XYZ file of C-alpha atoms in Angstrom:
665
model
C 78.421 78.454 21.399
C 79.595 75.000 22.227
C 80.729 74.368 18.565
C 83.244 77.211 18.711
C 84.500 76.990 22.526
C 84.825 73.092 23.315
C 87.764 71.131 23.032
C 88.094 69.376 19.789
C 88.087 65.655 19.972
C 91.830 65.335 18.190
C 92.712 67.882 20.813
C 91.608 65.677 23.763
C 93.151 62.569 22.054
C 96.664 64.534 21.862
C 96.885 65.547 25.499
C 95.788 61.575 26.293
C 98.864 60.435 23.972
C 101.247 62.944 25.291
C 100.434 61.796 29.055
C 100.892 58.320 28.224
C 104.534 59.112 26.688
C 105.253 60.872 30.007
C 104.337 57.961 31.924
C 106.214 55.438 29.769
C 109.432 57.901 30.013
C 108.980 57.756 33.648
C 108.799 54.138 33.664
C 112.347 54.056 31.614
C 113.436 56.708 34.042
C 114.291 59.251 31.411
C 113.202 61.876 33.974
C 114.580 65.101 31.715
C 112.777 64.098 28.794
C 109.402 63.423 30.614
C 109.858 66.889 32.427
C 110.392 68.880 29.194
C 107.418 67.004 27.565
C 105.367 67.578 30.477
C 106.121 71.204 30.629
C 105.277 71.608 26.716
C 102.146 69.762 27.582
C 100.818 72.471 30.441
C 101.677 75.091 27.953
C 99.677 73.809 25.228
C 96.665 73.215 27.970
C 97.135 76.724 29.003
C 97.192 77.904 25.393
C 93.894 75.991 24.533
C 92.300 77.301 27.958
C 92.864 80.966 26.990
C 91.510 80.328 23.391
C 88.261 78.748 25.116
C 87.966 81.949 27.197
C 88.697 84.319 24.278
C 86.003 82.568 22.014
C 83.496 82.728 25.171
C 84.140 86.681 25.115
C 83.648 86.775 21.567
C 80.316 84.695 21.713
C 78.930 86.690 24.462
C 79.801 90.025 22.338
C 78.139 88.599 19.484
C 74.873 87.837 21.307
C 74.645 91.013 22.814
C 75.125 92.818 19.400
C 72.715 90.548 17.789
C 69.955 91.138 20.530
C 70.686 94.691 20.317
C 70.047 94.840 16.644
C 67.112 92.525 17.122
C 65.167 94.850 19.434
C 64.306 97.493 16.867
C 63.524 94.772 14.278
C 60.925 93.444 17.059
C 59.316 96.523 17.895
C 58.870 97.287 13.855
C 57.524 93.779 13.585
C 55.063 94.414 16.565
C 54.349 97.758 15.010
C 53.324 96.090 11.611
C 51.768 92.992 12.763
C 48.371 92.286 11.518
C 46.716 91.790 14.952
C 45.800 94.750 17.092
C 47.927 95.258 20.252
C 47.555 97.979 22.964
C 48.853 98.745 26.241
C 47.451 100.792 29.066
C 48.024 101.955 32.666
C 45.772 100.838 35.626
C 43.768 104.016 35.458
C 42.798 103.014 31.772
C 45.088 105.607 30.057
C 46.615 104.074 26.884
C 50.511 104.192 26.790
C 51.162 102.501 23.313
C 49.384 100.661 20.379
C 50.170 99.557 16.993
C 49.392 100.546 13.615
C 46.510 97.782 13.441
C 44.784 99.004 16.660
C 44.867 102.641 15.293
C 43.151 101.379 12.070
C 40.396 99.363 13.793
C 39.912 102.271 16.433
C 39.752 104.819 13.484
C 40.862 107.755 15.622
C 44.397 109.437 15.203
C 44.451 110.145 19.002
C 43.526 107.680 21.497
C 43.666 108.653 25.150
C 41.855 106.115 27.271
C 41.259 102.354 26.682
C 37.328 102.782 27.261
C 37.177 105.326 24.504
C 37.594 102.248 21.997
C 36.503 99.424 23.333
C 33.690 98.494 25.539
C 35.532 97.263 28.417
C 36.099 98.149 32.027
C 39.917 98.904 32.845
C 39.219 98.023 36.219
C 37.817 94.540 35.712
C 40.463 93.812 33.188
C 43.339 94.241 35.553
C 41.262 91.894 38.045
C 41.489 89.310 35.296
C 37.655 89.557 34.616
C 38.368 89.438 30.754
C 35.669 88.490 28.367
C 36.260 85.714 25.945
C 35.261 87.277 22.942
C 34.798 90.824 22.018
C 32.512 92.259 19.327
C 33.980 95.460 17.776
C 33.374 97.000 14.299
C 31.287 94.058 13.168
C 34.189 91.911 14.222
C 34.878 89.192 16.855
C 38.046 89.255 18.899
C 39.594 86.637 21.193
C 41.435 88.668 23.871
C 44.631 87.622 25.641
C 45.907 90.038 28.485
C 49.529 90.258 29.283
C 50.815 91.850 32.540
C 54.247 93.951 32.416
C 55.880 96.105 34.668
C 58.207 98.803 32.950
C 60.926 100.255 35.436
C 63.812 102.412 34.717
C 65.739 104.509 37.498
C 62.994 106.025 39.805
C 60.338 105.467 37.357
C 58.029 102.450 37.358
C 54.668 101.778 35.656
C 52.482 98.466 35.479
C 51.305 97.990 32.055
C 48.612 95.730 30.668
C 48.941 94.615 27.039
C 46.019 93.434 25.281
C 46.290 91.129 21.935
C 43.116 91.205 20.080
C 43.124 88.046 17.586
C 40.512 88.279 14.910
C 38.015 85.232 15.025
C 35.227 86.471 13.002
C 35.555 83.909 10.549
C 35.739 81.077 13.098
C 32.645 82.055 14.914
C 30.646 82.659 11.689
C 31.817 78.898 10.664
C 30.756 77.808 14.322
C 27.443 79.417 14.142
C 26.752 78.333 10.799
C 26.975 74.686 11.712
C 24.151 72.301 11.719
C 22.140 71.122 14.513
C 20.040 67.836 14.127
C 16.882 67.561 15.956
C 14.263 64.605 16.399
C 10.943 65.690 17.442
C 8.243 63.114 18.322
C 4.482 63.760 19.685
C 4.983 61.327 22.142
C 1.093 60.817 23.123
C -0.432 61.363 19.490
C -2.503 58.433 19.589
C -4.002 59.285 23.119
C -4.719 62.649 22.064
C -6.522 61.948 18.922
C -8.480 59.181 20.753
C -9.637 61.970 23.223
C -11.262 63.983 20.948
C -14.349 63.356 18.641
C -13.666 61.641 15.182
C -14.707 64.693 13.341
C -12.037 66.585 15.039
C -9.110 64.250 14.549
C -7.682 65.665 11.246
C -7.822 69.138 12.586
C -5.824 68.246 15.675
C -3.236 66.599 13.108
C -3.099 69.670 10.805
C -2.784 71.893 13.808
C 0.144 70.010 15.523
C 1.864 69.693 12.053
C 1.308 73.653 11.310
C 2.899 74.340 14.793
C 5.926 72.338 14.024
C 6.594 73.872 10.471
C 6.078 77.312 11.921
C 8.865 76.173 14.464
C 11.321 75.068 11.934
C 10.454 78.462 9.990
C 11.021 80.230 13.132
C 14.546 78.510 13.084
C 15.173 79.113 9.533
C 15.416 75.485 9.201
C 14.216 72.537 7.295
C 11.709 69.954 8.570
C 10.681 66.601 7.199
C 7.932 64.285 8.850
C 8.820 60.742 8.505
C 5.753 59.276 10.317
C 2.630 60.378 12.008
C 4.263 61.486 14.944
C 7.948 61.874 14.191
C 9.727 64.557 12.405
C 13.496 65.517 11.744
C 14.641 69.147 11.674
C 17.666 70.787 10.811
C 18.604 74.214 11.796
C 21.662 76.687 12.086
C 23.304 76.916 15.310
C 23.086 80.541 15.459
C 19.422 80.557 15.586
C 18.953 77.454 17.609
C 21.320 79.260 20.302
C 18.423 81.631 21.311
C 16.067 78.793 21.473
C 18.250 77.151 24.171
C 18.067 80.563 26.342
C 14.375 80.530 25.838
C 14.181 76.935 27.057
C 12.456 75.581 24.383
C 9.090 77.425 24.280
C 7.500 74.916 21.820
C 7.060 72.437 24.630
C 4.642 74.896 26.132
C 3.101 76.238 22.654
C 2.235 72.702 21.492
C 0.408 71.944 24.581
C -2.005 74.949 23.785
C -3.535 73.045 20.752
C -7.352 72.257 22.201
C -9.669 71.412 19.154
C -11.881 69.083 21.324
C -8.887 66.904 22.660
C -9.120 66.435 26.531
C -5.664 65.298 26.566
C -2.840 68.130 25.653
C -0.186 66.950 23.122
C 3.270 67.016 24.139
C 6.697 66.874 22.619
C 9.842 64.653 22.943
C 12.765 66.416 21.191
C 16.496 64.998 21.025
C 19.217 67.637 19.824
C 22.732 66.674 18.935
C 25.817 68.798 17.369
C 29.239 69.190 17.756
C 30.047 65.515 16.792
C 32.495 64.564 14.140
C 30.131 63.303 11.320
C 26.381 63.848 10.653
C 25.630 60.354 10.943
C 27.264 60.578 14.591
C 24.850 63.606 15.049
C 21.776 61.585 13.981
C 22.703 58.847 16.128
C 23.357 60.943 19.427
C 19.916 63.067 18.638
C 18.248 59.812 18.639
C 19.418 58.823 22.020
C 18.736 61.871 23.346
C 15.037 61.628 21.965
C 14.855 58.357 23.388
C 16.107 59.522 26.620
C 13.251 62.018 26.719
C 10.548 59.662 26.017
C 12.105 57.438 28.867
C 11.739 60.469 30.991
C 7.988 60.713 30.455
C 8.095 62.967 27.382
C 7.306 66.756 27.296
C 10.796 67.700 27.483
C 14.020 68.334 25.123
C 17.233 66.784 25.637
C 20.580 67.933 24.110
C 23.435 65.514 23.746
C 26.762 67.672 23.057
C 29.499 64.883 23.287
C 29.006 63.152 26.448
C 27.164 66.012 28.079
C 23.405 65.869 28.459
C 21.338 69.089 28.985
C 17.649 68.851 29.911
C 14.690 71.147 29.304
C 10.981 70.815 30.333
C 9.498 67.534 31.491
C 6.690 69.437 33.774
C 3.675 67.318 32.517
C 2.238 64.093 34.241
C 2.527 61.107 32.376
C -0.445 59.847 30.582
C -1.671 56.386 31.141
C -1.630 54.192 28.163
C -4.884 52.476 27.723
C -3.657 49.695 25.377
C -1.771 46.641 26.685
C -0.445 45.620 23.342
C 3.258 46.201 24.680
C 2.535 44.666 27.803
C 1.542 41.467 25.987
C 4.560 41.792 23.706
C 6.842 41.968 26.637
C 5.291 39.222 28.375
C 5.758 37.008 25.559
C 9.414 37.837 24.996
C 10.131 37.614 28.579
C 8.795 34.099 28.864
C 11.059 32.986 26.115
C 13.842 34.434 27.413
C 13.209 32.716 30.773
C 12.642 29.407 29.081
C 16.083 29.809 27.079
C 17.706 30.674 30.055
C 19.555 28.637 32.932
C 19.233 30.448 36.447
C 17.258 33.409 36.695
C 18.862 36.129 39.174
C 16.558 39.082 40.046
C 18.324 42.224 41.620
C 16.555 45.718 42.594
C 18.170 48.739 44.224
C 20.162 49.110 47.247
C 18.140 49.661 50.267
C 14.925 48.096 48.760
C 11.430 49.361 49.233
C 8.143 47.197 49.177
C 7.774 47.918 45.455
C 11.133 46.544 44.748
C 10.542 43.291 46.885
C 6.991 43.048 45.312
C 8.258 43.349 41.659
C 11.159 40.789 42.624
C 8.622 38.229 44.237
C 6.560 38.533 41.509
C 9.104 37.571 39.135
C 9.832 34.668 41.080
C 6.478 33.407 40.813
C 6.546 33.722 37.143
C 9.907 31.622 37.135
C 8.310 28.988 39.332
C 5.278 28.408 36.900
C 7.613 28.021 33.893
C 9.618 25.437 36.129
C 12.721 27.594 36.493
C 15.244 28.300 39.436
C 15.027 31.801 40.427
C 17.104 33.717 43.110
C 16.596 37.237 44.680
C 19.682 38.895 45.241
C 19.395 41.086 48.713
C 21.860 42.677 50.761
C 21.664 44.638 54.157
C 20.118 46.867 55.088
C 16.535 46.075 54.146
C 14.820 47.557 57.289
C 12.090 48.978 55.037
C 10.789 45.209 54.208
C 11.998 43.720 57.147
C 8.499 42.503 58.359
C 7.167 41.059 54.821
C 10.579 39.682 54.127
C 10.268 37.677 57.367
C 6.658 36.301 56.218
C 8.078 35.439 52.754
C 11.128 33.568 53.891
C 8.748 31.662 56.197
C 7.417 30.163 52.935
C 8.909 26.716 51.947
C 9.346 27.521 48.369
C 11.576 30.683 49.493
C 13.715 28.906 51.659
C 16.718 29.271 49.419
C 15.817 31.940 47.138
C 17.114 34.874 48.792
C 21.349 35.350 48.154
C 23.993 37.765 48.886
C 24.858 39.795 45.746
C 28.265 38.958 46.148
C 28.032 35.336 46.456
C 26.687 35.016 42.683
C 29.280 36.971 40.949
C 31.461 33.697 40.646
C 28.799 31.611 39.746
C 27.232 33.360 36.663
C 27.122 31.630 33.548
C 26.787 32.921 29.720
C 23.273 31.443 29.727
C 22.061 32.680 33.168
C 19.238 35.589 32.998
C 19.400 38.757 35.177
C 16.202 40.391 35.786
C 16.585 43.903 37.512
C 13.323 45.568 38.956
C 12.285 48.868 40.064
C 15.744 50.497 38.977
C 17.610 50.912 35.773
C 20.450 53.338 36.905
C 23.791 52.005 37.535
C 24.251 54.396 40.397
C 21.631 52.913 42.097
C 21.520 49.244 41.623
C 22.301 46.684 44.276
C 25.368 45.482 42.878
C 27.079 47.409 39.801
C 29.345 44.490 39.098
C 26.408 42.056 38.559
C 24.504 44.724 36.647
C 27.558 44.971 34.195
C 28.160 41.106 33.965
C 28.320 39.439 30.673
C 24.979 37.707 30.751
C 21.512 38.573 29.407
C 19.601 41.246 31.113
C 15.745 42.370 31.481
C 15.076 45.871 32.876
C 11.457 46.213 34.421
C 11.000 49.728 35.864
C 8.692 52.794 36.078
C 10.976 55.361 37.049
C 12.240 58.239 34.413
C 15.005 57.287 32.491
C 18.464 58.204 34.026
C 21.382 59.188 31.805
C 23.625 56.326 33.267
C 21.128 53.776 32.408
C 22.099 49.824 32.256
C 23.054 49.461 28.780
C 23.191 46.103 26.856
C 19.862 44.924 28.056
C 18.235 42.142 25.990
C 14.643 43.353 26.992
C 13.923 46.849 28.637
C 10.420 47.709 29.875
C 10.377 51.167 31.378
C 7.016 52.496 31.540
C 6.923 56.012 33.258
C 2.926 56.027 33.191
C 2.917 52.968 35.497
C 2.206 53.669 39.315
C 4.849 51.192 40.586
C 6.892 48.064 39.144
C 4.678 46.014 41.099
C 1.782 46.912 38.749
C 3.980 46.417 35.565
C 4.734 42.819 36.826
C 1.251 42.059 37.671
C 0.193 42.585 34.149
C 2.968 40.555 32.880
C 1.890 37.751 35.341
C -1.529 37.628 33.728
C -0.239 37.637 30.065
C 2.779 34.700 30.816
C 1.013 32.352 32.985
C -2.288 31.001 31.617
C -4.028 30.171 35.098
C -1.837 32.178 37.297
C -1.448 30.966 40.984
C 0.104 33.206 43.423
C 0.889 32.480 47.071
C -0.776 34.978 49.555
C 2.350 36.179 50.648
C 3.470 36.977 47.099
C -0.276 38.698 46.377
C 0.433 40.838 49.274
C 3.824 41.891 48.492
C 2.853 43.080 44.913
C -0.171 44.887 46.283
C 1.993 46.417 49.073
C 4.125 47.605 46.460
C 1.340 49.454 44.360
C -0.060 50.815 47.674
C 3.115 52.300 48.947
C 4.060 53.825 45.488
C 0.629 55.427 45.047
C 0.304 56.436 48.799
C -2.826 54.225 48.866
C -4.219 54.958 45.513
C -3.868 58.735 45.808
C -0.926 59.614 43.556
C -0.236 58.574 40.042
C -3.226 56.135 39.826
C -4.849 54.890 36.519
C -7.630 52.581 35.386
C -4.597 50.138 34.861
C -3.645 50.313 38.494
C -7.001 49.605 39.913
C -7.252 46.503 37.590
C -3.899 45.092 38.810
C -5.003 45.554 42.551
C -7.975 43.865 41.403
C -6.322 40.779 40.063
C -4.192 40.713 43.088
C -7.107 40.742 45.561
C -8.493 37.906 43.757
C -5.459 36.212 44.146
C -5.564 36.320 47.995
C -4.117 39.668 48.713
C -5.330 41.080 52.057
C -5.652 44.817 52.622
C -6.069 44.177 56.399
C -2.805 42.444 56.466
C -0.978 44.888 54.320
C -2.225 47.536 56.504
C -0.798 45.962 59.454
C 2.498 45.705 57.633
C 2.659 49.268 56.840
C 1.779 50.264 60.354
C 4.127 51.807 62.528
C 4.425 52.364 66.466
C 4.186 55.453 68.549
C 7.705 56.124 68.742
C 8.246 56.153 64.769
C 5.236 58.618 64.656
C 6.729 60.853 67.278
C 9.980 60.945 65.066
C 8.053 61.836 62.095
C 6.396 64.511 64.236
C 9.424 65.925 65.445
C 10.742 66.450 61.772
C 7.467 67.751 60.611
C 7.572 70.427 63.590
C 11.031 71.661 62.168
C 9.754 72.089 58.618
C 9.936 75.652 57.096
C 6.896 76.411 54.849
C 7.009 79.077 52.239
C 4.709 79.217 49.091
C 3.518 75.907 49.728
C 7.004 74.078 49.854
C 8.197 72.672 53.063
C 11.791 71.995 53.800
C 12.697 70.239 57.128
C 16.093 69.035 58.552
C 16.000 65.747 60.592
C 17.010 66.517 64.371
C 20.331 65.222 65.341
C 19.137 62.110 66.715
C 17.236 60.905 63.527
C 19.343 59.522 60.802
C 17.256 56.822 59.283
C 16.517 57.740 55.691
C 13.388 55.599 55.841
C 11.813 58.126 58.776
C 12.862 61.084 56.399
C 10.944 59.606 53.502
C 8.083 59.160 55.499
C 7.976 62.257 56.914
C 8.385 63.789 53.512
C 5.069 61.772 52.611
C 3.506 63.363 56.061
C 4.071 66.846 54.999
C 1.705 66.378 51.989
C -1.243 65.562 54.085
C -1.101 68.927 55.722
C -3.192 71.707 54.019
C -1.504 74.228 51.769
C 1.555 72.317 51.415
C 2.242 70.939 47.737
C 5.989 70.089 47.999
C 8.267 68.689 50.527
C 11.923 68.136 51.162
C 13.183 66.311 54.274
C 17.013 66.154 54.779
C 18.669 63.522 56.904
C 22.583 63.798 57.671
C 23.901 60.105 57.352
C 27.455 60.342 58.327
C 29.462 62.655 55.808
C 26.607 62.701 53.568
C 22.949 64.413 53.356
C 19.966 61.868 52.067
C 17.290 64.084 50.507
C 13.506 62.570 50.326
C 11.246 64.691 48.257
C 7.562 64.615 47.560
C 5.087 66.723 45.381
C 1.554 66.624 44.459
C 2.573 67.103 40.847
C 3.228 71.080 41.053
C 6.566 70.797 41.215
C 8.791 68.460 39.516
C 10.888 67.265 42.153
C 12.658 64.710 39.860
C 14.375 67.592 37.887
C 15.356 69.307 41.198
C 16.724 65.934 42.557
C 18.751 65.459 39.423
C 20.520 68.443 39.952
C 22.069 66.670 43.355
C 22.971 63.585 41.376
C 19.660 61.808 42.177
C 16.340 61.136 40.355
C 13.193 59.428 40.499
C 9.725 60.622 39.679
C 7.993 63.845 39.282
C 6.058 63.462 42.785
C 8.669 61.182 44.512
C 12.410 61.784 44.241
C 15.361 61.665 46.279
C 19.253 62.003 46.091
C 22.325 61.557 48.312
C 24.727 64.279 48.542
C 28.331 63.338 49.353
C 30.406 65.315 51.791
C 27.919 68.067 52.569
C 26.103 69.242 55.559
C 22.193 69.387 55.860
C 22.329 73.381 56.166
C 24.254 73.673 52.868
C 21.887 71.332 50.926
C 19.126 73.276 52.538
C 20.546 76.529 51.049
C 20.959 75.171 47.920
C 17.360 73.701 47.511
C 16.270 77.205 48.451
C 18.146 78.626 45.607
C 16.952 76.180 43.056
C 13.405 76.691 44.138
C 13.792 80.447 43.677
C 15.236 80.319 40.296
C 12.641 77.683 39.249
C 9.394 79.793 40.637
C 10.978 83.009 39.067
C 11.438 81.309 35.500
C 8.124 80.063 35.964
C 6.602 83.561 36.594
C 8.391 84.977 33.755
C 7.400 82.090 31.546
C 3.560 83.037 32.812
C 4.273 86.972 31.927
C 5.472 86.260 28.433
C 2.566 83.952 27.828
C 0.007 86.467 29.185
C 1.697 89.091 26.893
C 1.666 86.829 24.169
C -2.130 86.510 24.627
C -2.958 90.202 24.910
C -0.980 90.680 21.497
C -3.028 88.124 19.879
C -6.261 90.064 21.079
């Protein structure tokens, strides 16, 4: 409209020139001439204004006429458009539909929406619209639009459904290829557990199981080493495998041909990346994560999202010490080539964390390198033994606050992280991500937010404790190791605490490490005195145990209002397992706005998987989490829901397994 009704530039210029002329005449006292010109100028301005109003009316008339002519065209276009469109009332009665909808409905007369589409009108009006609709072998994406029609005394609410055919898009998505890397993570242990004559049969049975699995997925599998295979399969078949939660993990464990150890798989899956190369790298990362978490599980990596399945088997102890020896030699070289050595564990350290840190300090001292242990409050868990360590002359200046070293770090320094590998739990995240060489030594199952860029990573989930791993390294790095008595005590205390006095997660290598430490001067009586507690603490634990609710072998307790110490909660969780009939325990402590969970199990329930749902982690038998901005009762209810879902799924799996056995019979 503006191009027709606005004043032209030359018109504005004309008015300005005339106004200037009038002012000049007034200045020359030619008032009559100035008045005549001013009158003419006003008449011209009035004429232009009338012309403006006239053109505005003409524009409005043009617009209304155009829209009036457009309405029949739009209705005709909607009637003939190539996607189905239908409108219906709140009771589901169809008021109008276009030609394309009539074609897909294949009916001349349609009264109600549910006669044609498998949709509930009431749910549609509430906004419960399915993302996709399968109809007549086609897939449609549904877009709802609400409209109120009113004329005079009549008014009706209508819901329009736009059905957009996305069949080809969905087919293309279903036909995309997933990349799956499969590894038998304990093949050598399985074969070594069987008589030599049976080993070829076991290998053949495992390979047949995997080939059958590939056939079931309508995919292609190629083995590229004795224990590793790559599998490519269509997503539309693999999608059902995800819904079943990877039954191949349990099927492979049914192989029993003389082997005393069950074979387990680690599976890494990736898809939906830009390139096949990216899928392959992501699948490799997913498989390594599954292996680092103890094996017997599948990990799907889709972009940055990780999904875990399985992980219910105990880790198998590795008899061979080859890896320990290789790691020991590499660590020795790194220490010799580095400047200062900084040792850091997790926040609120326990005896295993401190014992491992002290063990690394002993290694550095034997190699003639300065070592410093980063320690921040609170450290009540280790206060007693820490006092004894600091009393030693060689430890006078070893302990430093973590913030103090940030400005002192040099490129040739070495950071050794013990008993933790997750950035969410390290003592100081800034130190852990500093641009220096890093070594990670840990025994926890691998977490998604693991420290990246480590020069050397020694994460062994089979080990009872990080103190056990460090004790082995000491024997390989130092030819004639010499430990101070307090160092040997700290390492043995770390092993004893994490194994609950050699009851849980204990293998032959655990006892070998304990034997070495005993010879090095560790005194079990002194350690017992360090680990003992007074009557007041015992009564606090008893008060927590008293509040516990026990159902199907699972105990859940909330600490009374006066008990907020996470250490007491953890000890109470341990105490539950000493009671007859209890296999799993959860103790919740309200710590300000947060809730701290201590979870323990004798192995029947994987508490690590449950704690990961709360952002925590740990081991299959010992784990924990901190839930931000929550109440203990809310967390307790969530734990119950997760347990009920887990138990129900396990019962369904057992039922399916039993049915399968009957069918085979």
